[in-house]
Coordinates of C-alpha atoms and ligand atoms in Angstrom, one line a residue:
M1 CA 0.2 0.0 0.1
V2 CA 0.7 3.4 -0.4
D3 CA 1.1 5.8 1.7
I4 CA 0.2 9.0 -0.6
K5 CA 0.5 11.8 1.7
S6 CA 3.5 11.6 3.3
M7 CA 4.9 11.8 0.2
E8 CA 6.8 14.5 -1.9
Y9 CA 5.4 16.6 -4.5
Y10 CA 7.2 14.9 -7.2
D11 CA 7.0 12.0 -6.0
L12 CA 3.6 11.7 -6.0
I13 CA 3.4 13.4 -9.6
K14 CA 5.7 9.9 -10.7
Y15 CA 3.7 7.6 -8.3
V16 CA -0.1 9.4 -10.8
T17 CA 1.9 8.9 -13.8
E18 CA 2.9 5.0 -12.5
I19 CA -0.5 4.6 -12.4
G20 CA -0.9 5.5 -15.7
E21 CA -2.8 9.4 -15.3
K22 CA -1.4 12.1 -16.5
S23 CA 1.1 14.1 -14.2
F24 CA -1.4 17.3 -13.7
R25 CA -3.7 14.6 -11.3
G26 CA -0.5 15.0 -9.2
K27 CA -0.4 18.2 -8.7
Q28 CA -4.7 18.3 -7.9
L29 CA -4.2 15.3 -5.5
F30 CA -1.5 17.1 -3.4
Q31 CA -4.0 19.9 -2.9
W32 CA -6.8 17.8 -2.2
M33 CA -4.4 16.8 0.8
H34 CA -2.1 19.2 1.9
V35 CA -4.4 22.7 0.5
H36 CA -8.5 21.8 1.0
K37 CA -7.0 19.2 3.5
V38 CA -9.4 16.2 2.8
A39 CA -10.3 13.4 5.0
S40 CA -11.1 11.1 2.4
I41 CA -10.6 10.2 -0.6
D42 CA -14.5 10.4 -1.4
E43 CA -14.3 14.3 -1.2
M44 CA -11.1 15.0 -4.7
T45 CA -14.0 15.6 -6.7
N46 CA -12.2 17.1 -9.1
L47 CA -10.6 12.9 -10.2
S48 CA -12.4 10.8 -11.7
K49 CA -14.4 7.7 -9.6
D50 CA -11.5 5.6 -11.8
M51 CA -8.8 7.6 -10.7
R52 CA -9.8 7.9 -7.0
Q53 CA -11.5 4.0 -7.4
K54 CA -7.5 2.5 -8.2
L55 CA -6.4 5.6 -4.9
S56 CA -8.5 3.4 -2.3
V57 CA -7.7 0.1 -3.4
N58 CA -3.8 0.8 -3.6
C59 CA -3.9 3.4 -1.6
I60 CA -3.7 4.2 3.1
F61 CA -5.5 7.6 3.4
T62 CA -4.7 8.3 7.1
A63 CA -7.6 10.2 8.5
L64 CA -7.7 10.6 12.4
D65 CA -10.2 9.6 14.5
Q66 CA -11.0 12.4 17.6
V67 CA -11.7 10.3 20.4
D68 CA -11.2 13.6 22.6
C69 CA -10.7 16.9 22.6
Q70 CA -10.4 18.7 26.2
I71 CA -11.3 22.5 25.9
S72 CA -9.6 24.6 28.4
K73 CA -12.0 27.7 30.0
E74 CA -9.1 29.5 30.5
D75 CA -7.4 30.5 27.1
G76 CA -9.1 28.0 25.2
T77 CA -6.9 25.8 24.5
R78 CA -7.9 22.5 23.6
K79 CA -6.4 18.8 24.2
Y80 CA -6.9 15.9 22.1
L81 CA -6.6 12.6 21.6
F82 CA -6.7 10.9 17.9
A83 CA -6.9 7.0 17.5
L84 CA -5.0 6.0 14.7
E85 CA -5.7 3.3 11.8
D86 CA -4.1 0.4 14.5
G87 CA -5.8 1.6 17.4
N88 CA -3.2 3.9 19.0
V89 CA -3.2 7.2 20.2
V90 CA -1.7 10.2 19.7
E91 CA -2.5 13.9 21.9
S92 CA -2.0 17.4 20.3
V93 CA -2.1 20.0 21.9
L94 CA -3.9 23.9 20.1
M95 CA -3.0 27.1 22.2
R96 CA -4.3 30.6 21.1
Y97 CA -1.9 32.7 21.0
K98 CA -2.0 36.6 19.5
H99 CA 0.5 35.5 17.6
G100 CA -1.8 33.3 15.7
N101 CA -2.6 29.1 16.8
S102 CA -0.4 27.2 17.6
V103 CA -0.7 23.1 16.6
C104 CA 1.9 20.7 18.7
V105 CA 2.2 17.5 18.0
S106 CA 3.4 14.4 18.6
S107 CA 6.0 12.7 17.1
Q108 CA 5.9 9.0 18.0
V109 CA 3.3 6.1 19.7
G110 CA 5.4 7.0 23.5
C111 CA 8.8 7.4 23.4
R112 CA 11.9 5.6 25.1
M113 CA 14.3 8.5 25.8
G114 CA 13.5 8.1 30.1
C115 CA 13.2 11.4 31.0
R116 CA 12.5 11.3 34.6
F117 CA 9.7 13.7 34.9
C118 CA 8.3 13.0 32.1
A119 CA 4.9 11.0 31.4
S120 CA 5.0 9.7 27.8
T121 CA 8.0 7.5 28.4
L122 CA 7.0 5.2 31.2
D123 CA 5.5 2.9 28.4
G124 CA 8.3 3.0 26.9
L125 CA 8.2 3.6 22.4
E126 CA 5.1 1.6 20.7
R127 CA 6.5 2.9 17.7
N128 CA 6.9 5.8 15.0
L129 CA 4.6 7.1 13.2
T130 CA 4.6 8.4 9.7
P131 CA 5.0 11.8 7.9
A132 CA 1.3 12.1 7.5
E133 CA 0.2 11.0 10.4
I134 CA 2.6 14.0 11.9
M135 CA -0.1 16.6 9.6
D136 CA -2.5 14.6 10.1
Q137 CA -3.1 16.0 13.8
I138 CA -2.4 19.4 12.2
Y139 CA -5.3 19.5 9.5
A140 CA -7.8 18.1 11.9
I141 CA -7.0 20.9 14.2
E142 CA -8.2 23.4 11.3
R143 CA -11.3 21.1 10.6
D144 CA -12.2 20.7 13.9
T145 CA -12.1 24.6 14.6
G146 CA -12.6 26.2 10.9
E147 CA -9.7 27.9 12.1
K148 CA -6.0 28.3 10.6
V149 CA -3.5 27.2 12.9
S150 CA 0.5 29.5 11.3
N151 CA 2.5 27.5 14.4
V152 CA 3.7 24.3 14.3
V153 CA 5.6 22.9 17.4
V154 CA 7.4 19.3 17.8
M155 CA 6.9 19.0 21.2
G156 CA 4.4 16.3 22.1
T157 CA 4.9 12.8 22.8
G158 CA 7.6 11.1 21.8
E159 CA 11.5 12.1 20.4
P160 CA 11.4 14.1 16.5
M161 CA 15.4 13.1 16.5
D162 CA 14.6 9.5 17.0
N163 CA 12.1 9.6 14.0
Y164 CA 14.3 11.8 12.0
D165 CA 13.5 10.6 8.4
N166 CA 9.9 11.0 8.8
I167 CA 10.2 14.4 10.6
L168 CA 12.2 15.6 8.1
T169 CA 9.8 15.0 4.7
F170 CA 6.7 16.2 7.2
I171 CA 8.2 19.4 7.3
K172 CA 9.1 19.4 4.1
I173 CA 5.7 18.9 2.7
I174 CA 4.1 21.1 5.5
C175 CA 6.1 23.8 4.5
D176 CA 5.6 22.8 0.3
E177 CA 4.1 26.0 -0.7
R178 CA 2.2 24.2 -3.3
G179 CA 0.4 22.7 -0.1
A180 CA -0.3 23.5 2.8
N181 CA 2.2 26.4 3.0
F182 CA 3.8 26.7 6.2
S183 CA 6.0 29.2 7.1
Q184 CA 10.0 27.3 7.9
R185 CA 10.6 30.1 10.8
N186 CA 6.8 29.0 12.2
I187 CA 8.1 25.1 13.5
T188 CA 10.0 24.7 16.1
V189 CA 12.0 20.9 17.0
S190 CA 12.7 19.9 19.8
T191 CA 14.5 17.5 21.0
C192 CA 16.5 15.8 24.6
G193 CA 19.6 15.4 22.0
I194 CA 20.9 12.8 20.3
V195 CA 23.4 14.9 19.1
P196 CA 24.5 12.9 15.6
K197 CA 21.1 14.0 14.0
I198 CA 21.1 17.1 15.4
K199 CA 24.3 17.9 12.9
E200 CA 22.2 15.8 10.2
L201 CA 19.6 19.1 10.3
A202 CA 22.2 21.4 10.9
E203 CA 23.2 20.1 7.5
E204 CA 19.5 21.1 5.9
K205 CA 19.5 24.6 6.4
L206 CA 16.3 24.8 7.4
Q207 CA 14.9 28.4 8.5
I208 CA 13.0 25.9 11.6
T209 CA 14.1 26.2 14.9
L210 CA 15.9 24.1 17.0
A211 CA 15.1 23.4 20.7
L212 CA 16.8 21.6 23.1
S213 CA 15.8 19.9 26.0
L214 CA 18.3 21.5 28.6
H215 CA 17.3 21.2 31.6
A216 CA 20.0 20.9 34.1
P217 CA 23.1 23.5 34.3
N218 CA 25.9 20.6 34.5
Q219 CA 26.6 17.0 33.0
Q220 CA 25.6 15.7 36.8
K221 CA 22.3 16.8 36.9
R222 CA 21.4 16.0 34.0
L223 CA 22.1 13.1 34.0
E224 CA 19.8 12.0 37.0
L225 CA 16.4 14.0 35.1
M226 CA 17.5 13.1 31.3
P227 CA 19.1 9.6 30.3
I228 CA 19.9 10.2 26.6
A229 CA 23.0 12.7 28.7
N230 CA 24.8 8.7 29.5
K231 CA 25.4 9.2 25.6
Y232 CA 25.7 12.4 24.0
D233 CA 27.8 15.0 27.0
I234 CA 25.9 17.7 28.7
H235 CA 28.5 19.6 26.0
E236 CA 28.8 17.5 23.6
A237 CA 25.3 18.8 23.4
I238 CA 25.5 22.2 23.4
D239 CA 27.8 22.0 21.1
A240 CA 26.1 20.1 18.6
C241 CA 24.0 23.2 19.1
K242 CA 26.3 26.0 18.1
Y243 CA 27.1 24.1 15.0
Y244 CA 22.8 24.4 14.6
F245 CA 24.1 28.3 15.0
D246 CA 26.1 28.8 12.7
K247 CA 25.1 26.2 9.5
T248 CA 21.4 28.2 10.4
G249 CA 22.2 31.2 11.4
R250 CA 18.6 30.6 13.8
R251 CA 18.3 31.6 17.1
I252 CA 18.6 28.2 19.6
T253 CA 15.9 27.8 22.5
F254 CA 16.8 26.3 25.5
E255 CA 13.8 24.2 27.8
Y256 CA 14.3 23.7 31.5
S257 CA 11.8 22.4 33.2
L258 CA 12.0 24.1 37.1
V259 CA 11.9 20.7 39.4
A260 CA 11.5 22.4 43.1
G261 CA 15.1 21.6 44.9
V262 CA 16.8 19.7 42.2
N263 CA 17.1 22.8 39.7
D264 CA 16.6 25.8 40.4
S265 CA 18.9 27.2 43.2
D266 CA 21.0 30.6 42.5
E267 CA 23.6 28.4 42.2
D268 CA 22.2 26.2 39.3
A269 CA 20.7 29.8 37.3
M270 CA 24.6 30.7 37.8
E271 CA 26.4 27.8 36.4
L272 CA 23.6 27.8 33.3
S273 CA 24.5 31.4 32.1
N274 CA 28.3 30.1 32.1
L275 CA 27.2 27.1 30.4
I276 CA 25.2 29.2 27.5
K277 CA 27.4 32.4 27.5
G278 CA 27.5 33.8 24.3
I279 CA 24.8 31.7 22.2
N280 CA 22.9 33.7 20.4
C281 CA 19.5 32.0 22.6
H282 CA 16.9 31.5 24.2
V283 CA 15.9 30.5 27.5
N284 CA 12.4 29.3 27.7
L285 CA 11.8 28.4 31.7
I286 CA 8.9 26.0 32.3
P287 CA 7.7 24.6 36.0
V288 CA 7.6 21.5 35.8
N289 CA 4.3 19.8 35.8
P290 CA 4.6 16.9 38.5
I291 CA 3.2 13.0 37.1
K292 CA 2.0 10.6 39.9
E293 CA 3.8 7.9 39.1
R294 CA 7.6 10.5 40.2
D295 CA 7.5 12.6 42.9
Y296 CA 9.2 15.7 42.2
V297 CA 7.3 19.0 42.8
Q298 CA 7.3 21.8 41.0
S299 CA 9.5 25.4 41.7
S300 CA 7.6 28.1 43.6
N301 CA 6.4 31.1 41.9
E302 CA 9.2 32.7 43.7
A303 CA 11.7 30.3 42.7
V304 CA 10.3 31.0 38.9
L305 CA 11.3 34.5 38.8
A306 CA 14.4 34.8 41.2
F307 CA 15.9 32.0 38.8
K308 CA 14.9 34.2 35.9
N309 CA 15.6 37.5 37.1
K310 CA 19.1 35.4 37.7
L311 CA 19.4 34.7 34.0
E312 CA 19.0 37.5 33.2
K313 CA 21.0 39.8 35.4
Y314 CA 23.8 38.0 33.7
G315 CA 22.6 38.7 30.8
I316 CA 20.2 35.6 28.5
N317 CA 17.4 35.7 26.7
V318 CA 14.9 34.1 29.4
T319 CA 10.8 33.5 28.9
I320 CA 8.8 31.7 31.6
R321 CA 6.8 30.4 29.7
R322 CA 3.1 30.4 30.0
E323 CA 1.1 27.6 31.1
M324 CA -1.3 27.0 28.9
G325 CA -5.0 25.1 29.2
R326 CA -3.8 24.4 33.7
D327 CA -6.9 23.6 34.1
I328 CA -6.6 20.7 31.6
D329 CA -3.4 20.3 31.9
G330 CA -2.0 16.9 32.6
A331 CA 2.1 17.1 32.2
C332 CA 2.2 15.8 29.1
G333 CA 1.4 12.7 27.5
Q334 CA -1.6 12.0 30.4
L335 CA -4.7 12.2 28.7
R336 CA -3.1 9.5 26.2
R337 CA -2.4 7.3 29.1
K338 CA -5.9 7.8 30.9
H339 CA -7.1 6.4 27.6
I340 CA -4.7 3.4 27.6
S341 CA -6.2 2.6 31.7
K342 CA -9.7 3.0 30.9
E343 CA -9.1 0.9 27.9
Q344 CA -7.6 -1.9 29.9
K345 CA -10.2 -2.0 32.4
G346 CA -12.5 -2.4 30.1
R347 CA -10.8 -4.7 28.7
T348 CA -10.0 -7.5 31.6
S349 CA -13.4 -6.4 33.3
Ligands
LIG1 N1 11.3 14.4 22.9 C1 11.2 15.7 22.9 C2 10.2 16.4 23.2 C3 8.6 16.1 23.3 S1 9.1 16.7 25.3 C4 12.2 16.9 24.1 O1 12.7 16.0 24.8 O2 12.6 17.6 23.5 C5 8.8 18.0 24.9 C6 9.0 19.6 25.9 O3 8.3 18.9 28.2 C7 10.4 18.8 26.8 O4 11.1 20.0 26.7 C8 10.1 18.3 27.3 O5 11.5 18.2 28.4 C9 9.1 18.4 28.4 N2 8.4 18.0 29.5 C10 8.4 16.6 30.0 N3 7.9 16.9 30.8 C11 7.6 17.4 31.1 C12 6.6 17.8 32.3 N4 5.7 17.1 33.3 N5 7.3 18.9 32.9 C13 7.8 20.5 32.5 N6 8.2 19.9 31.3 C14 8.2 18.5 31.2

């Protein structure tokens, strides 16, 4: 079966001619999928019945099934749970900002990176998402709300650099001017720090933003929170970010989740400043979202503010990330876990 929605423009044109259609049919097909963003082949009304029939028989046309949607009363943030063809479920979040709508997409079903504070990794990795399944999260949300999405952050469940090829194809397709036409500058990919892949991405010279989940001011503290630090030392990860900046000219984002008594002291702020000094970067501070499986505690508002002030004193650009949808918020991956455990209970009772 051919996954047509995961195909870049010219590959799709080639495929269409291979099944005996004129090449402009490929252009129309690409538009149906990525401009009109239809949910089924049947909706592609300017293609012949015969061609639609051929596509239905030979191709996978992914479409997500909305299982749940929680809407924040505070700020209109929506947390979606979608079912994939094989019954797996993924989470995506719509955040509404003054500058436009932003969607946070998942890149994998589950995750194998094992970050200690993260709910998405507790059951390990199930499988990678295809490019189509990643973009379907955006398209389904646009359909559901009737609103356009302008920004995409690959910060949902999964490690994008552990699904590198599909992420790259996903970005190339959604940024294609003949399709959804997202601006690369409005796309952010967040990684726990898989160094060789950061460098590979740098070579692509895209204009997307790279975010590194740093979360610690030194190797020892990072090791306690993030097993990936065993494989790639904090300094290697930082060097890879510098390399990314050198190749792309794009300012780096460092994500830093504040955990009370673990990484939020004055000394931590000072050490962090020294670590990233001189890099064209921005630090996003996020009070850690506690998950019930671990006993990490969120830093107090005062501690978060003090940390921010300290970084600023050392000349670092920093923002405290507004917590969107606090009233519906579970930490990353919790909606999916809640759903899975409900299903399992249903099956055994
Ligand atoms: N695997 C990628 C992207 C997914 S996680 C990465 O590691 O960057 C998106 C961001 O949320 C990461 O910075 C991650 O470390 C952070 N995160 C995960 N669980 C969290 C929690 N409980 N509280 C605060 N931030 C969390």
